[in-house]
JSON list of N, CA and C and ligand atoms in Angstrom, two decimals:
[
{"chain": "A", "resi": 1, "resn": "MET", "atom": "N", "xyz": [-65.89, -54.34, 49.77]},
{"chain": "A", "resi": 1, "resn": "MET", "atom": "CA", "xyz": [-64.48, -54.05, 49.48]},
{"chain": "A", "resi": 1, "resn": "MET", "atom": "C", "xyz": [-64.07, -52.76, 50.20]},
{"chain": "A", "resi": 2, "resn": "ALA", "atom": "N", "xyz": [-62.85, -52.73, 50.64]},
{"chain": "A", "resi": 2, "resn": "ALA", "atom": "CA", "xyz": [-62.34, -51.52, 51.29]},
{"chain": "A", "resi": 2, "resn": "ALA", "atom": "C", "xyz": [-60.84, -51.48, 51.05]},
{"chain": "A", "resi": 3, "resn": "TYR", "atom": "N", "xyz": [-60.27, -50.34, 51.26]},
{"chain": "A", "resi": 3, "resn": "TYR", "atom": "CA", "xyz": [-58.82, -50.26, 51.18]},
{"chain": "A", "resi": 3, "resn": "TYR", "atom": "C", "xyz": [-58.24, -50.65, 52.54]},
{"chain": "A", "resi": 4, "resn": "VAL", "atom": "N", "xyz": [-56.98, -51.06, 52.53]},
{"chain": "A", "resi": 4, "resn": "VAL", "atom": "CA", "xyz": [-56.32, -51.61, 53.71]},
{"chain": "A", "resi": 4, "resn": "VAL", "atom": "C", "xyz": [-54.92, -50.99, 53.83]},
{"chain": "A", "resi": 5, "resn": "ILE", "atom": "N", "xyz": [-54.53, -50.67, 55.06]},
{"chain": "A", "resi": 5, "resn": "ILE", "atom": "CA", "xyz": [-53.18, -50.13, 55.29]},
{"chain": "A", "resi": 5, "resn": "ILE", "atom": "C", "xyz": [-52.31, -51.22, 55.90]},
{"chain": "A", "resi": 6, "resn": "THR", "atom": "N", "xyz": [-51.12, -51.38, 55.36]},
{"chain": "A", "resi": 6, "resn": "THR", "atom": "CA", "xyz": [-50.21, -52.43, 55.86]},
{"chain": "A", "resi": 6, "resn": "THR", "atom": "C", "xyz": [-49.23, -51.86, 56.89]},
{"chain": "A", "resi": 7, "resn": "ASP", "atom": "N", "xyz": [-48.45, -52.74, 57.51]},
{"chain": "A", "resi": 7, "resn": "ASP", "atom": "CA", "xyz": [-47.56, -52.31, 58.60]},
{"chain": "A", "resi": 7, "resn": "ASP", "atom": "C", "xyz": [-46.32, -51.56, 58.14]},
{"chain": "A", "resi": 8, "resn": "THR", "atom": "N", "xyz": [-46.24, -51.25, 56.86]},
{"chain": "A", "resi": 8, "resn": "THR", "atom": "CA", "xyz": [-45.14, -50.37, 56.40]},
{"chain": "A", "resi": 8, "resn": "THR", "atom": "C", "xyz": [-45.54, -48.90, 56.56]},
{"chain": "A", "resi": 9, "resn": "CYS", "atom": "N", "xyz": [-46.75, -48.68, 57.06]},
{"chain": "A", "resi": 9, "resn": "CYS", "atom": "CA", "xyz": [-47.26, -47.32, 57.32]},
{"chain": "A", "resi": 9, "resn": "CYS", "atom": "C", "xyz": [-46.36, -46.61, 58.34]},
{"chain": "A", "resi": 10, "resn": "THR", "atom": "N", "xyz": [-46.05, -45.35, 58.06]},
{"chain": "A", "resi": 10, "resn": "THR", "atom": "CA", "xyz": [-45.23, -44.56, 58.97]},
{"chain": "A", "resi": 10, "resn": "THR", "atom": "C", "xyz": [-46.03, -43.40, 59.59]},
{"chain": "A", "resi": 11, "resn": "LYS", "atom": "N", "xyz": [-47.36, -43.51, 59.54]},
{"chain": "A", "resi": 11, "resn": "LYS", "atom": "CA", "xyz": [-48.26, -42.54, 60.17]},
{"chain": "A", "resi": 11, "resn": "LYS", "atom": "C", "xyz": [-48.00, -41.10, 59.71]},
{"chain": "A", "resi": 12, "resn": "ASP", "atom": "N", "xyz": [-47.80, -40.94, 58.41]},
{"chain": "A", "resi": 12, "resn": "ASP", "atom": "CA", "xyz": [-47.53, -39.60, 57.87]},
{"chain": "A", "resi": 12, "resn": "ASP", "atom": "C", "xyz": [-48.76, -38.71, 57.78]},
{"chain": "A", "resi": 13, "resn": "GLU", "atom": "N", "xyz": [-49.93, -39.34, 57.90]},
{"chain": "A", "resi": 13, "resn": "GLU", "atom": "CA", "xyz": [-51.20, -38.60, 57.91]},
{"chain": "A", "resi": 13, "resn": "GLU", "atom": "C", "xyz": [-51.66, -38.03, 56.58]},
{"chain": "A", "resi": 14, "resn": "HIS", "atom": "N", "xyz": [-50.92, -38.21, 55.51]},
{"chain": "A", "resi": 14, "resn": "HIS", "atom": "CA", "xyz": [-51.37, -37.69, 54.22]},
{"chain": "A", "resi": 14, "resn": "HIS", "atom": "C", "xyz": [-52.68, -38.35, 53.82]},
{"chain": "A", "resi": 15, "resn": "CYS", "atom": "N", "xyz": [-52.81, -39.63, 54.14]},
{"chain": "A", "resi": 15, "resn": "CYS", "atom": "CA", "xyz": [-54.05, -40.34, 53.79]},
{"chain": "A", "resi": 15, "resn": "CYS", "atom": "C", "xyz": [-55.24, -39.80, 54.57]},
{"chain": "A", "resi": 16, "resn": "ILE", "atom": "N", "xyz": [-55.00, -39.45, 55.83]},
{"chain": "A", "resi": 16, "resn": "ILE", "atom": "CA", "xyz": [-56.08, -38.91, 56.66]},
{"chain": "A", "resi": 16, "resn": "ILE", "atom": "C", "xyz": [-56.59, -37.61, 56.04]},
{"chain": "A", "resi": 17, "resn": "GLU", "atom": "N", "xyz": [-55.66, -36.80, 55.56]},
{"chain": "A", "resi": 17, "resn": "GLU", "atom": "CA", "xyz": [-56.05, -35.53, 54.94]},
{"chain": "A", "resi": 17, "resn": "GLU", "atom": "C", "xyz": [-56.77, -35.75, 53.62]},
{"chain": "A", "resi": 18, "resn": "ALA", "atom": "N", "xyz": [-56.40, -36.80, 52.90]},
{"chain": "A", "resi": 18, "resn": "ALA", "atom": "CA", "xyz": [-56.99, -37.05, 51.58]},
{"chain": "A", "resi": 18, "resn": "ALA", "atom": "C", "xyz": [-58.35, -37.73, 51.65]},
{"chain": "A", "resi": 19, "resn": "CYS", "atom": "N", "xyz": [-58.62, -38.44, 52.72]},
{"chain": "A", "resi": 19, "resn": "CYS", "atom": "CA", "xyz": [-59.85, -39.24, 52.80]},
{"chain": "A", "resi": 19, "resn": "CYS", "atom": "C", "xyz": [-61.09, -38.36, 52.96]},
{"chain": "A", "resi": 20, "resn": "PRO", "atom": "N", "xyz": [-62.05, -38.47, 52.03]},
{"chain": "A", "resi": 20, "resn": "PRO", "atom": "CA", "xyz": [-63.24, -37.61, 52.07]},
{"chain": "A", "resi": 20, "resn": "PRO", "atom": "C", "xyz": [-64.27, -38.01, 53.12]},
{"chain": "A", "resi": 21, "resn": "VAL", "atom": "N", "xyz": [-64.13, -39.22, 53.68]},
{"chain": "A", "resi": 21, "resn": "VAL", "atom": "CA", "xyz": [-65.13, -39.67, 54.66]},
{"chain": "A", "resi": 21, "resn": "VAL", "atom": "C", "xyz": [-64.53, -39.90, 56.05]},
{"chain": "A", "resi": 22, "resn": "ASN", "atom": "N", "xyz": [-63.30, -39.45, 56.23]},
{"chain": "A", "resi": 22, "resn": "ASN", "atom": "CA", "xyz": [-62.64, -39.54, 57.55]},
{"chain": "A", "resi": 22, "resn": "ASN", "atom": "C", "xyz": [-62.70, -40.93, 58.16]},
{"chain": "A", "resi": 23, "resn": "CYS", "atom": "N", "xyz": [-62.34, -41.93, 57.35]},
{"chain": "A", "resi": 23, "resn": "CYS", "atom": "CA", "xyz": [-62.42, -43.30, 57.87]},
{"chain": "A", "resi": 23, "resn": "CYS", "atom": "C", "xyz": [-61.06, -43.89, 58.22]},
{"chain": "A", "resi": 24, "resn": "ILE", "atom": "N", "xyz": [-60.01, -43.06, 58.23]},
{"chain": "A", "resi": 24, "resn": "ILE", "atom": "CA", "xyz": [-58.67, -43.54, 58.59]},
{"chain": "A", "resi": 24, "resn": "ILE", "atom": "C", "xyz": [-58.33, -43.05, 59.99]},
{"chain": "A", "resi": 25, "resn": "HIS", "atom": "N", "xyz": [-57.96, -43.98, 60.86]},
{"chain": "A", "resi": 25, "resn": "HIS", "atom": "CA", "xyz": [-57.71, -43.67, 62.28]},
{"chain": "A", "resi": 25, "resn": "HIS", "atom": "C", "xyz": [-56.53, -44.48, 62.82]},
{"chain": "A", "resi": 26, "resn": "PRO", "atom": "N", "xyz": [-55.92, -44.04, 63.94]},
{"chain": "A", "resi": 26, "resn": "PRO", "atom": "CA", "xyz": [-56.29, -42.84, 64.67]},
{"chain": "A", "resi": 26, "resn": "PRO", "atom": "C", "xyz": [-55.74, -41.58, 63.99]},
{"chain": "A", "resi": 27, "resn": "THR", "atom": "N", "xyz": [-56.43, -40.47, 64.21]},
{"chain": "A", "resi": 27, "resn": "THR", "atom": "CA", "xyz": [-55.91, -39.18, 63.78]},
{"chain": "A", "resi": 27, "resn": "THR", "atom": "C", "xyz": [-55.00, -38.68, 64.89]},
{"chain": "A", "resi": 28, "resn": "LYS", "atom": "N", "xyz": [-54.27, -37.63, 64.61]},
{"chain": "A", "resi": 28, "resn": "LYS", "atom": "CA", "xyz": [-53.33, -37.10, 65.59]},
{"chain": "A", "resi": 28, "resn": "LYS", "atom": "C", "xyz": [-54.04, -36.62, 66.85]},
{"chain": "A", "resi": 29, "resn": "ASP", "atom": "N", "xyz": [-55.31, -36.29, 66.73]},
{"chain": "A", "resi": 29, "resn": "ASP", "atom": "CA", "xyz": [-56.07, -35.79, 67.88]},
{"chain": "A", "resi": 29, "resn": "ASP", "atom": "C", "xyz": [-56.57, -36.92, 68.78]},
{"chain": "A", "resi": 30, "resn": "GLU", "atom": "N", "xyz": [-56.44, -38.16, 68.33]},
{"chain": "A", "resi": 30, "resn": "GLU", "atom": "CA", "xyz": [-56.94, -39.27, 69.12]},
{"chain": "A", "resi": 30, "resn": "GLU", "atom": "C", "xyz": [-55.87, -39.80, 70.07]},
{"chain": "A", "resi": 31, "resn": "ALA", "atom": "N", "xyz": [-56.32, -40.27, 71.21]},
{"chain": "A", "resi": 31, "resn": "ALA", "atom": "CA", "xyz": [-55.41, -40.63, 72.30]},
{"chain": "A", "resi": 31, "resn": "ALA", "atom": "C", "xyz": [-54.35, -41.66, 71.94]},
{"chain": "A", "resi": 32, "resn": "ASP", "atom": "N", "xyz": [-54.69, -42.61, 71.10]},
{"chain": "A", "resi": 32, "resn": "ASP", "atom": "CA", "xyz": [-53.73, -43.68, 70.82]},
{"chain": "A", "resi": 32, "resn": "ASP", "atom": "C", "xyz": [-52.84, -43.42, 69.60]},
{"chain": "A", "resi": 33, "resn": "PHE", "atom": "N", "xyz": [-52.87, -42.22, 69.05]},
{"chain": "A", "resi": 33, "resn": "PHE", "atom": "CA", "xyz": [-52.06, -41.95, 67.87]},
{"chain": "A", "resi": 33, "resn": "PHE", "atom": "C", "xyz": [-50.57, -42.25, 68.12]},
{"chain": "A", "resi": 34, "resn": "GLU", "atom": "N", "xyz": [-50.06, -41.82, 69.23]},
{"chain": "A", "resi": 34, "resn": "GLU", "atom": "CA", "xyz": [-48.63, -41.99, 69.52]},
{"chain": "A", "resi": 34, "resn": "GLU", "atom": "C", "xyz": [-48.25, -43.45, 69.75]},
{"chain": "A", "resi": 35, "resn": "THR", "atom": "N", "xyz": [-49.17, -44.25, 70.23]},
{"chain": "A", "resi": 35, "resn": "THR", "atom": "CA", "xyz": [-48.82, -45.62, 70.61]},
{"chain": "A", "resi": 35, "resn": "THR", "atom": "C", "xyz": [-49.08, -46.66, 69.53]},
{"chain": "A", "resi": 36, "resn": "VAL", "atom": "N", "xyz": [-50.00, -46.40, 68.61]},
{"chain": "A", "resi": 36, "resn": "VAL", "atom": "CA", "xyz": [-50.24, -47.40, 67.57]},
{"chain": "A", "resi": 36, "resn": "VAL", "atom": "C", "xyz": [-49.07, -47.45, 66.59]},
{"chain": "A", "resi": 37, "resn": "ALA", "atom": "N", "xyz": [-48.87, -48.63, 66.01]},
{"chain": "A", "resi": 37, "resn": "ALA", "atom": "CA", "xyz": [-47.77, -48.81, 65.07]},
{"chain": "A", "resi": 37, "resn": "ALA", "atom": "C", "xyz": [-48.10, -48.29, 63.68]},
{"chain": "A", "resi": 38, "resn": "GLN", "atom": "N", "xyz": [-49.38, -48.22, 63.37]},
{"chain": "A", "resi": 38, "resn": "GLN", "atom": "CA", "xyz": [-49.79, -47.82, 62.02]},
{"chain": "A", "resi": 38, "resn": "GLN", "atom": "C", "xyz": [-51.20, -47.26, 62.04]},
{"chain": "A", "resi": 39, "resn": "LEU", "atom": "N", "xyz": [-51.60, -46.68, 60.91]},
{"chain": "A", "resi": 39, "resn": "LEU", "atom": "CA", "xyz": [-52.97, -46.19, 60.75]},
{"chain": "A", "resi": 39, "resn": "LEU", "atom": "C", "xyz": [-53.82, -47.32, 60.16]},
{"chain": "A", "resi": 40, "resn": "HIS", "atom": "N", "xyz": [-55.15, -47.17, 60.25]},
{"chain": "A", "resi": 40, "resn": "HIS", "atom": "CA", "xyz": [-56.08, -48.21, 59.79]},
{"chain": "A", "resi": 40, "resn": "HIS", "atom": "C", "xyz": [-57.25, -47.60, 59.05]},
{"chain": "A", "resi": 41, "resn": "VAL", "atom": "N", "xyz": [-57.78, -48.34, 58.08]},
{"chain": "A", "resi": 41, "resn": "VAL", "atom": "CA", "xyz": [-58.98, -47.93, 57.36]},
{"chain": "A", "resi": 41, "resn": "VAL", "atom": "C", "xyz": [-60.18, -48.66, 57.95]},
{"chain": "A", "resi": 42, "resn": "ASN", "atom": "N", "xyz": [-61.22, -47.92, 58.28]},
{"chain": "A", "resi": 42, "resn": "ASN", "atom": "CA", "xyz": [-62.46, -48.55, 58.76]},
{"chain": "A", "resi": 42, "resn": "ASN", "atom": "C", "xyz": [-63.18, -49.16, 57.56]},
{"chain": "A", "resi": 43, "resn": "PRO", "atom": "N", "xyz": [-63.24, -50.49, 57.48]},
{"chain": "A", "resi": 43, "resn": "PRO", "atom": "CA", "xyz": [-63.82, -51.13, 56.30]},
{"chain": "A", "resi": 43, "resn": "PRO", "atom": "C", "xyz": [-65.32, -50.88, 56.15]},
{"chain": "A", "resi": 44, "resn": "GLY", "atom": "N", "xyz": [-65.98, -50.49, 57.22]},
{"chain": "A", "resi": 44, "resn": "GLY", "atom": "CA", "xyz": [-67.40, -50.22, 57.15]},
{"chain": "A", "resi": 44, "resn": "GLY", "atom": "C", "xyz": [-67.73, -48.83, 56.64]},
{"chain": "A", "resi": 45, "resn": "GLU", "atom": "N", "xyz": [-66.70, -47.99, 56.59]},
{"chain": "A", "resi": 45, "resn": "GLU", "atom": "CA", "xyz": [-66.93, -46.60, 56.17]},
{"chain": "A", "resi": 45, "resn": "GLU", "atom": "C", "xyz": [-66.22, -46.24, 54.88]},
{"chain": "A", "resi": 46, "resn": "CYS", "atom": "N", "xyz": [-65.19, -46.98, 54.51]},
{"chain": "A", "resi": 46, "resn": "CYS", "atom": "CA", "xyz": [-64.42, -46.69, 53.30]},
{"chain": "A", "resi": 46, "resn": "CYS", "atom": "C", "xyz": [-65.33, -46.79, 52.06]},
{"chain": "A", "resi": 47, "resn": "ILE", "atom": "N", "xyz": [-65.24, -45.79, 51.18]},
{"chain": "A", "resi": 47, "resn": "ILE", "atom": "CA", "xyz": [-66.08, -45.77, 49.97]},
{"chain": "A", "resi": 47, "resn": "ILE", "atom": "C", "xyz": [-65.28, -46.16, 48.73]},
{"chain": "A", "resi": 48, "resn": "ASP", "atom": "N", "xyz": [-64.08, -46.71, 48.95]},
{"chain": "A", "resi": 48, "resn": "ASP", "atom": "CA", "xyz": [-63.27, -47.22, 47.84]},
{"chain": "A", "resi": 48, "resn": "ASP", "atom": "C", "xyz": [-62.90, -46.17, 46.80]},
{"chain": "A", "resi": 49, "resn": "CYS", "atom": "N", "xyz": [-62.71, -44.94, 47.24]},
{"chain": "A", "resi": 49, "resn": "CYS", "atom": "CA", "xyz": [-62.43, -43.89, 46.27]},
{"chain": "A", "resi": 49, "resn": "CYS", "atom": "C", "xyz": [-60.99, -43.92, 45.78]},
{"chain": "A", "resi": 50, "resn": "GLY", "atom": "N", "xyz": [-60.08, -44.47, 46.59]},
{"chain": "A", "resi": 50, "resn": "GLY", "atom": "CA", "xyz": [-58.68, -44.57, 46.19]},
{"chain": "A", "resi": 50, "resn": "GLY", "atom": "C", "xyz": [-57.87, -43.31, 46.41]},
{"chain": "A", "resi": 51, "resn": "ALA", "atom": "N", "xyz": [-58.46, -42.27, 46.99]},
{"chain": "A", "resi": 51, "resn": "ALA", "atom": "CA", "xyz": [-57.75, -41.00, 47.16]},
{"chain": "A", "resi": 51, "resn": "ALA", "atom": "C", "xyz": [-56.53, -41.12, 48.08]},
{"chain": "A", "resi": 52, "resn": "CYS", "atom": "N", "xyz": [-56.55, -42.07, 48.98]},
{"chain": "A", "resi": 52, "resn": "CYS", "atom": "CA", "xyz": [-55.44, -42.23, 49.92]},
{"chain": "A", "resi": 52, "resn": "CYS", "atom": "C", "xyz": [-54.21, -42.89, 49.28]},
{"chain": "A", "resi": 53, "resn": "VAL", "atom": "N", "xyz": [-54.42, -43.65, 48.23]},
{"chain": "A", "resi": 53, "resn": "VAL", "atom": "CA", "xyz": [-53.32, -44.45, 47.66]},
{"chain": "A", "resi": 53, "resn": "VAL", "atom": "C", "xyz": [-52.15, -43.61, 47.13]},
{"chain": "A", "resi": 54, "resn": "PRO", "atom": "N", "xyz": [-52.39, -42.65, 46.24]},
{"chain": "A", "resi": 54, "resn": "PRO", "atom": "CA", "xyz": [-51.26, -41.91, 45.67]},
{"chain": "A", "resi": 54, "resn": "PRO", "atom": "C", "xyz": [-50.53, -40.99, 46.64]},
{"chain": "A", "resi": 55, "resn": "VAL", "atom": "N", "xyz": [-51.16, -40.63, 47.76]},
{"chain": "A", "resi": 55, "resn": "VAL", "atom": "CA", "xyz": [-50.51, -39.71, 48.69]},
{"chain": "A", "resi": 55, "resn": "VAL", "atom": "C", "xyz": [-49.69, -40.43, 49.75]},
{"chain": "A", "resi": 56, "resn": "CYS", "atom": "N", "xyz": [-49.76, -41.75, 49.77]},
{"chain": "A", "resi": 56, "resn": "CYS", "atom": "CA", "xyz": [-49.00, -42.50, 50.78]},
{"chain": "A", "resi": 56, "resn": "CYS", "atom": "C", "xyz": [-47.53, -42.58, 50.39]},
{"chain": "A", "resi": 57, "resn": "PRO", "atom": "N", "xyz": [-46.63, -42.01, 51.21]},
{"chain": "A", "resi": 57, "resn": "PRO", "atom": "CA", "xyz": [-45.21, -41.99, 50.87]},
{"chain": "A", "resi": 57, "resn": "PRO", "atom": "C", "xyz": [-44.52, -43.36, 50.95]},
{"chain": "A", "resi": 58, "resn": "THR", "atom": "N", "xyz": [-45.18, -44.32, 51.59]},
{"chain": "A", "resi": 58, "resn": "THR", "atom": "CA", "xyz": [-44.56, -45.64, 51.72]},
{"chain": "A", "resi": 58, "resn": "THR", "atom": "C", "xyz": [-45.33, -46.72, 50.94]},
{"chain": "A", "resi": 59, "resn": "ASN", "atom": "N", "xyz": [-46.27, -46.29, 50.09]},
{"chain": "A", "resi": 59, "resn": "ASN", "atom": "CA", "xyz": [-47.05, -47.23, 49.28]},
{"chain": "A", "resi": 59, "resn": "ASN", "atom": "C", "xyz": [-47.63, -48.36, 50.14]},
{"chain": "A", "resi": 60, "resn": "SER", "atom": "N", "xyz": [-48.26, -47.98, 51.23]},
{"chain": "A", "resi": 60, "resn": "SER", "atom": "CA", "xyz": [-48.76, -48.95, 52.20]},
{"chain": "A", "resi": 60, "resn": "SER", "atom": "C", "xyz": [-50.26, -49.21, 52.10]},
{"chain": "A", "resi": 61, "resn": "ILE", "atom": "N", "xyz": [-50.93, -48.66, 51.08]},
{"chain": "A", "resi": 61, "resn": "ILE", "atom": "CA", "xyz": [-52.38, -48.80, 51.01]},
{"chain": "A", "resi": 61, "resn": "ILE", "atom": "C", "xyz": [-52.79, -49.57, 49.76]},
{"chain": "A", "resi": 62, "resn": "PHE", "atom": "N", "xyz": [-53.60, -50.61, 49.98]},
{"chain": "A", "resi": 62, "resn": "PHE", "atom": "CA", "xyz": [-54.01, -51.51, 48.90]},
{"chain": "A", "resi": 62, "resn": "PHE", "atom": "C", "xyz": [-55.50, -51.80, 48.99]},
{"chain": "A", "resi": 63, "resn": "LEU", "atom": "N", "xyz": [-56.11, -52.10, 47.83]},
{"chain": "A", "resi": 63, "resn": "LEU", "atom": "CA", "xyz": [-57.47, -52.59, 47.82]},
{"chain": "A", "resi": 63, "resn": "LEU", "atom": "C", "xyz": [-57.42, -53.94, 48.54]},
{"chain": "A", "resi": 64, "resn": "SER", "atom": "N", "xyz": [-58.44, -54.28, 49.30]},
{"chain": "A", "resi": 64, "resn": "SER", "atom": "CA", "xyz": [-58.36, -55.47, 50.15]},
{"chain": "A", "resi": 64, "resn": "SER", "atom": "C", "xyz": [-58.06, -56.76, 49.39]},
{"chain": "A", "resi": 65, "resn": "ASP", "atom": "N", "xyz": [-58.53, -56.88, 48.17]},
{"chain": "A", "resi": 65, "resn": "ASP", "atom": "CA", "xyz": [-58.21, -58.12, 47.45]},
{"chain": "A", "resi": 65, "resn": "ASP", "atom": "C", "xyz": [-56.90, -58.04, 46.66]},
{"chain": "A", "resi": 66, "resn": "GLU", "atom": "N", "xyz": [-56.15, -56.95, 46.88]},
{"chain": "A", "resi": 66, "resn": "GLU", "atom": "CA", "xyz": [-54.85, -56.81, 46.22]},
{"chain": "A", "resi": 66, "resn": "GLU", "atom": "C", "xyz": [-53.72, -56.65, 47.23]},
{"chain": "A", "resi": 67, "resn": "VAL", "atom": "N", "xyz": [-54.01, -56.93, 48.50]},
{"chain": "A", "resi": 67, "resn": "VAL", "atom": "CA", "xyz": [-52.98, -56.81, 49.53]},
{"chain": "A", "resi": 67, "resn": "VAL", "atom": "C", "xyz": [-51.90, -57.86, 49.26]},
{"chain": "A", "resi": 68, "resn": "PRO", "atom": "N", "xyz": [-50.63, -57.46, 49.22]},
{"chain": "A", "resi": 68, "resn": "PRO", "atom": "CA", "xyz": [-49.55, -58.42, 48.97]},
{"chain": "A", "resi": 68, "resn": "PRO", "atom": "C", "xyz": [-49.58, -59.55, 50.00]},
{"chain": "A", "resi": 69, "resn": "THR", "atom": "N", "xyz": [-49.24, -60.75, 49.57]},
{"chain": "A", "resi": 69, "resn": "THR", "atom": "CA", "xyz": [-49.33, -61.91, 50.47]},
{"chain": "A", "resi": 69, "resn": "THR", "atom": "C", "xyz": [-48.50, -61.74, 51.74]},
{"chain": "A", "resi": 70, "resn": "GLU", "atom": "N", "xyz": [-47.38, -61.01, 51.65]},
{"chain": "A", "resi": 70, "resn": "GLU", "atom": "CA", "xyz": [-46.57, -60.81, 52.86]},
{"chain": "A", "resi": 70, "resn": "GLU", "atom": "C", "xyz": [-47.26, -59.90, 53.87]},
{"chain": "A", "resi": 71, "resn": "HIS", "atom": "N", "xyz": [-48.34, -59.26, 53.45]},
{"chain": "A", "resi": 71, "resn": "HIS", "atom": "CA", "xyz": [-49.10, -58.40, 54.37]},
{"chain": "A", "resi": 71, "resn": "HIS", "atom": "C", "xyz": [-50.53, -58.91, 54.51]},
{"chain": "A", "resi": 72, "resn": "ALA", "atom": "N", "xyz": [-50.71, -60.19, 54.33]},
{"chain": "A", "resi": 72, "resn": "ALA", "atom": "CA", "xyz": [-52.06, -60.78, 54.32]},
{"chain": "A", "resi": 72, "resn": "ALA", "atom": "C", "xyz": [-52.83, -60.51, 55.60]},
{"chain": "A", "resi": 73, "resn": "GLU", "atom": "N", "xyz": [-52.13, -60.33, 56.71]},
{"chain": "A", "resi": 73, "resn": "GLU", "atom": "CA", "xyz": [-52.81, -60.11, 57.98]},
{"chain": "A", "resi": 73, "resn": "GLU", "atom": "C", "xyz": [-53.41, -58.70, 58.08]},
{"chain": "A", "resi": 74, "resn": "ALA", "atom": "N", "xyz": [-53.03, -57.83, 57.17]},
{"chain": "A", "resi": 74, "resn": "ALA", "atom": "CA", "xyz": [-53.43, -56.42, 57.27]},
{"chain": "A", "resi": 74, "resn": "ALA", "atom": "C", "xyz": [-54.94, -56.20, 57.20]},
{"chain": "A", "resi": 75, "resn": "THR", "atom": "N", "xyz": [-55.64, -56.98, 56.40]},
{"chain": "A", "resi": 75, "resn": "THR", "atom": "CA", "xyz": [-57.09, -56.77, 56.27]},
{"chain": "A", "resi": 75, "resn": "THR", "atom": "C", "xyz": [-57.79, -56.99, 57.61]},
{"chain": "A", "resi": 76, "resn": "ASP", "atom": "N", "xyz": [-57.47, -58.10, 58.27]},
{"chain": "A", "resi": 76, "resn": "ASP", "atom": "CA", "xyz": [-58.08, -58.37, 59.58]},
{"chain": "A", "resi": 76, "resn": "ASP", "atom": "C", "xyz": [-57.62, -57.36, 60.62]},
{"chain": "A", "resi": 77, "resn": "LYS", "atom": "N", "xyz": [-56.36, -56.96, 60.51]},
{"chain": "A", "resi": 77, "resn": "LYS", "atom": "CA", "xyz": [-55.79, -56.02, 61.47]},
{"chain": "A", "resi": 77, "resn": "LYS", "atom": "C", "xyz": [-56.50, -54.66, 61.39]},
{"chain": "A", "resi": 78, "resn": "ASN", "atom": "N", "xyz": [-56.74, -54.19, 60.17]},
{"chain": "A", "resi": 78, "resn": "ASN", "atom": "CA", "xyz": [-57.44, -52.91, 60.00]},
{"chain": "A", "resi": 78, "resn": "ASN", "atom": "C", "xyz": [-58.85, -53.01, 60.59]},
{"chain": "A", "resi": 79, "resn": "ALA", "atom": "N", "xyz": [-59.57, -54.08, 60.27]},
{"chain": "A", "resi": 79, "resn": "ALA", "atom": "CA", "xyz": [-60.94, -54.23, 60.78]},
{"chain": "A", "resi": 79, "resn": "ALA", "atom": "C", "xyz": [-60.96, -54.36, 62.29]},
{"chain": "A", "resi": 80, "resn": "ALA", "atom": "N", "xyz": [-60.00, -55.11, 62.84]},
{"chain": "A", "resi": 80, "resn": "ALA", "atom": "CA", "xyz": [-59.96, -55.35, 64.28]},
{"chain": "A", "resi": 80, "resn": "ALA", "atom": "C", "xyz": [-59.77, -54.06, 65.06]},
{"chain": "A", "resi": 81, "resn": "TYR", "atom": "N", "xyz": [-59.06, -53.12, 64.49]},
{"chain": "A", "resi": 81, "resn": "TYR", "atom": "CA", "xyz": [-58.82, -51.84, 65.18]},
{"chain": "A", "resi": 81, "resn": "TYR", "atom": "C", "xyz": [-60.15, -51.16, 65.53]},
{"chain": "A", "resi": 82, "resn": "PHE", "atom": "N", "xyz": [-61.14, -51.35, 64.68]},
{"chain": "A", "resi": 82, "resn": "PHE", "atom": "CA", "xyz": [-62.43, -50.69, 64.89]},
{"chain": "A", "resi": 82, "resn": "PHE", "atom": "C", "xyz": [-63.42, -51.59, 65.64]},
{"chain": "A", "resi": 83, "resn": "GLY", "atom": "N", "xyz": [-62.94, -52.74, 66.09]},
{"chain": "A", "resi": 83, "resn": "GLY", "atom": "CA", "xyz": [-63.77, -53.64, 66.90]},
{"chain": "A", "resi": 83, "resn": "GLY", "atom": "C", "xyz": [-64.81, -54.35, 66.07]},
{"chain": "B", "resi": 1, "resn": "SF4", "atom": "FE1", "xyz": [-60.72, -43.00, 52.57]},
{"chain": "B", "resi": 1, "resn": "SF4", "atom": "FE2", "xyz": [-61.10, -43.27, 49.94]},
{"chain": "B", "resi": 1, "resn": "SF4", "atom": "FE3", "xyz": [-58.89, -44.29, 51.09]},
{"chain": "B", "resi": 1, "resn": "SF4", "atom": "FE4", "xyz": [-61.27, -45.42, 51.56]},
{"chain": "B", "resi": 1, "resn": "SF4", "atom": "S1", "xyz": [-60.20, -45.35, 49.58]},
{"chain": "B", "resi": 1, "resn": "SF4", "atom": "S2", "xyz": [-59.68, -44.96, 53.08]},
{"chain": "B", "resi": 1, "resn": "SF4", "atom": "S3", "xyz": [-62.63, -43.60, 51.55]},
{"chain": "B", "resi": 1, "resn": "SF4", "atom": "S4", "xyz": [-59.44, -42.10, 50.93]}
]
């Protein structure tokens, strides 16, 4: 299980600051930060702590089995970002 960010993300970075294992990318220091549409959670590194959820201003972060059906593609999209 991992948390997932949906396409309502506005790249505010609050989640990046809250994440204790630095598994949300890209960060502002990474080359593709300006060009990506949203941030992503690395499902292989997320420890399911939930710290990113309350700090998201657009309520765009969900546990993978609770992703709203209209954002069903988000789980694969987050994983695909990390190859
Ligand atoms: Fe990071 Fe915790 Fe959010 Fe997973 S649930 S992305 S480990 S802050």
